[in-house]
Coordinates of C-alpha atoms in Angstrom, one line a residue:
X1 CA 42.8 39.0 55.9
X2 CA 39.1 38.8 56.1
X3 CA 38.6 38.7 52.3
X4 CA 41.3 35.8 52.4
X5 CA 39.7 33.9 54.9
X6 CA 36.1 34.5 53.6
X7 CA 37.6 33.4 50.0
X8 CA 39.2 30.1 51.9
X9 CA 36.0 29.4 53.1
X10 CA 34.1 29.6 50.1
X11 CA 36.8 27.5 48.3
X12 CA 35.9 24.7 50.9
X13 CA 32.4 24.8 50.4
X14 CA 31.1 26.5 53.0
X15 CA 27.9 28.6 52.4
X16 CA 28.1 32.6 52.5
X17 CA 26.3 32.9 56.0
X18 CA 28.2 30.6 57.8
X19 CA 31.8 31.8 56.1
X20 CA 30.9 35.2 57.1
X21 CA 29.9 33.9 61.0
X22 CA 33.6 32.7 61.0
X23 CA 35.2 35.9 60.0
X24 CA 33.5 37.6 62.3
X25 CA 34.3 34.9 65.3
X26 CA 38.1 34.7 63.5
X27 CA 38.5 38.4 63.9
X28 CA 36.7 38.6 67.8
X29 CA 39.4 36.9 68.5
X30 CA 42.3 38.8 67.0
X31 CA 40.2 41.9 69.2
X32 CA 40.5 40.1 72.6
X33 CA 44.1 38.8 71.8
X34 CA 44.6 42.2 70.7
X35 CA 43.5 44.0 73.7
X36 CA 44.9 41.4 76.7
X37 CA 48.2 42.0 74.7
X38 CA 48.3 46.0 74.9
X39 CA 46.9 45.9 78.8
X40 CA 50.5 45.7 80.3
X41 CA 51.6 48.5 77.5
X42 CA 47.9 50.9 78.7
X43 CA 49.0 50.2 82.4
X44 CA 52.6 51.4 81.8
X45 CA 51.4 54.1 79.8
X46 CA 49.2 55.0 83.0
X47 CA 52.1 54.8 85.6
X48 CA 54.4 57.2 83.0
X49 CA 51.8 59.4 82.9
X50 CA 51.0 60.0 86.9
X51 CA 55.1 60.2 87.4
X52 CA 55.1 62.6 84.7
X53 CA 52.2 64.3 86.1
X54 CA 53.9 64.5 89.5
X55 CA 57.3 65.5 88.5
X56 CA 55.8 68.7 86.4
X57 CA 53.7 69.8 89.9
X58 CA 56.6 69.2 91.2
X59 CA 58.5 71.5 88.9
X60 CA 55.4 73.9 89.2
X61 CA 56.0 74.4 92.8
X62 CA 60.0 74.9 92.5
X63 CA 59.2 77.9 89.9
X64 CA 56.3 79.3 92.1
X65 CA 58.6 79.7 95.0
X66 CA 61.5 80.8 92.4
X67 CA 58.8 83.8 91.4
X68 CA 57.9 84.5 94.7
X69 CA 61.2 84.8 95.8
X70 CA 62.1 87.2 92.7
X71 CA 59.3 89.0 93.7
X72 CA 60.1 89.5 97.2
X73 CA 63.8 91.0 96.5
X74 CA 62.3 92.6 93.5
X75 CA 59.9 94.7 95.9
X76 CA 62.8 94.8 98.3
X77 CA 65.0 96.6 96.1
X78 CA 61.8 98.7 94.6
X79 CA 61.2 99.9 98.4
X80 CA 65.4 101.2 98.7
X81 CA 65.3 103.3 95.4
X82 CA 62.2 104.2 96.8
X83 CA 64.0 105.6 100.0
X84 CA 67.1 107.0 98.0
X85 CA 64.5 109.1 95.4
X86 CA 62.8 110.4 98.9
X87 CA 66.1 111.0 100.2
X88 CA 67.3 112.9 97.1
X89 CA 64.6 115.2 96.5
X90 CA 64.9 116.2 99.9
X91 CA 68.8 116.8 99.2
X92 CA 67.4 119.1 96.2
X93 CA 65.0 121.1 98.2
X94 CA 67.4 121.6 100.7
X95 CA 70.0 122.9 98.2
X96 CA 67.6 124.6 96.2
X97 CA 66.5 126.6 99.3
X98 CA 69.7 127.3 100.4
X99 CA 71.0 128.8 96.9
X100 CA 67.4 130.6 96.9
X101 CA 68.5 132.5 100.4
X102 CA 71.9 133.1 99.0
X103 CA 70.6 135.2 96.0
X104 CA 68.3 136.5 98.2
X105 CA 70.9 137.5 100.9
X106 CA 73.0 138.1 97.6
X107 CA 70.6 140.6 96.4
X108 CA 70.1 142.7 99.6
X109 CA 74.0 143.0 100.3
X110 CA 74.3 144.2 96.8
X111 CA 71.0 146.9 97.0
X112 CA 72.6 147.9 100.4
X113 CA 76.2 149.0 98.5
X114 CA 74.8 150.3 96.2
X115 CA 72.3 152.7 98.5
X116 CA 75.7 152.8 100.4
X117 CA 78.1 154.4 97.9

């Protein structure tokens, strides 16, 4: 367009100085016009991006507490194998003890037949 114009100018005998001055106010114009045209679009762009801003915190905070609360039954349930592996090795010792005093007690009832016979 400003080649156009300048040429439209030019055609009407207007010098080069003053031709380009008009193309320059012509497209200061277009600018402003431009610009006070988009202002409603930048301020809904603004309010879409605060509500979108908001609704991810938002979002944020939900899978925070989501986590924590994973974490808290994940720890919970962590702690009761926890207790049941305590409580089984104890079960093991028991029994292994127990088996150890039978072959033990095992072992002297047979040495005593045998010294016996």
């Amino acid at each position: 367009m400003q080649v156009a114009l300048f040429r439209a100018l030019k055609s009407a005998n207007i010098d080069d100085e003053a031709a380009a001055k008009a193309v320059v106010v012509v497209e200061e114009q277009i600018d402003m016009a431009v610009g006070r045209a988009i202002e409603p679009l930048k301020q809904q762009i603004a309010g879409l991006e605060l509500k979108l801003d908001q609704r991810i915190a938002g979002l944020e905070g939900k899978f925070d507490q989501r986590i924590a609360g994973l974490e808290v039954k994940l720890e919970s349930g962590l702690k009761g194998m926890q207790t049941s592996i305590d409580g089984l090795k104890w079960y093991i010792i028991g029994l292994g003890s127990l088996m150890t005093g039978a072959i033990a007690v095992g072992a002297a009832l047979t040495a005593y037949a045998q010294f016996i016979k």
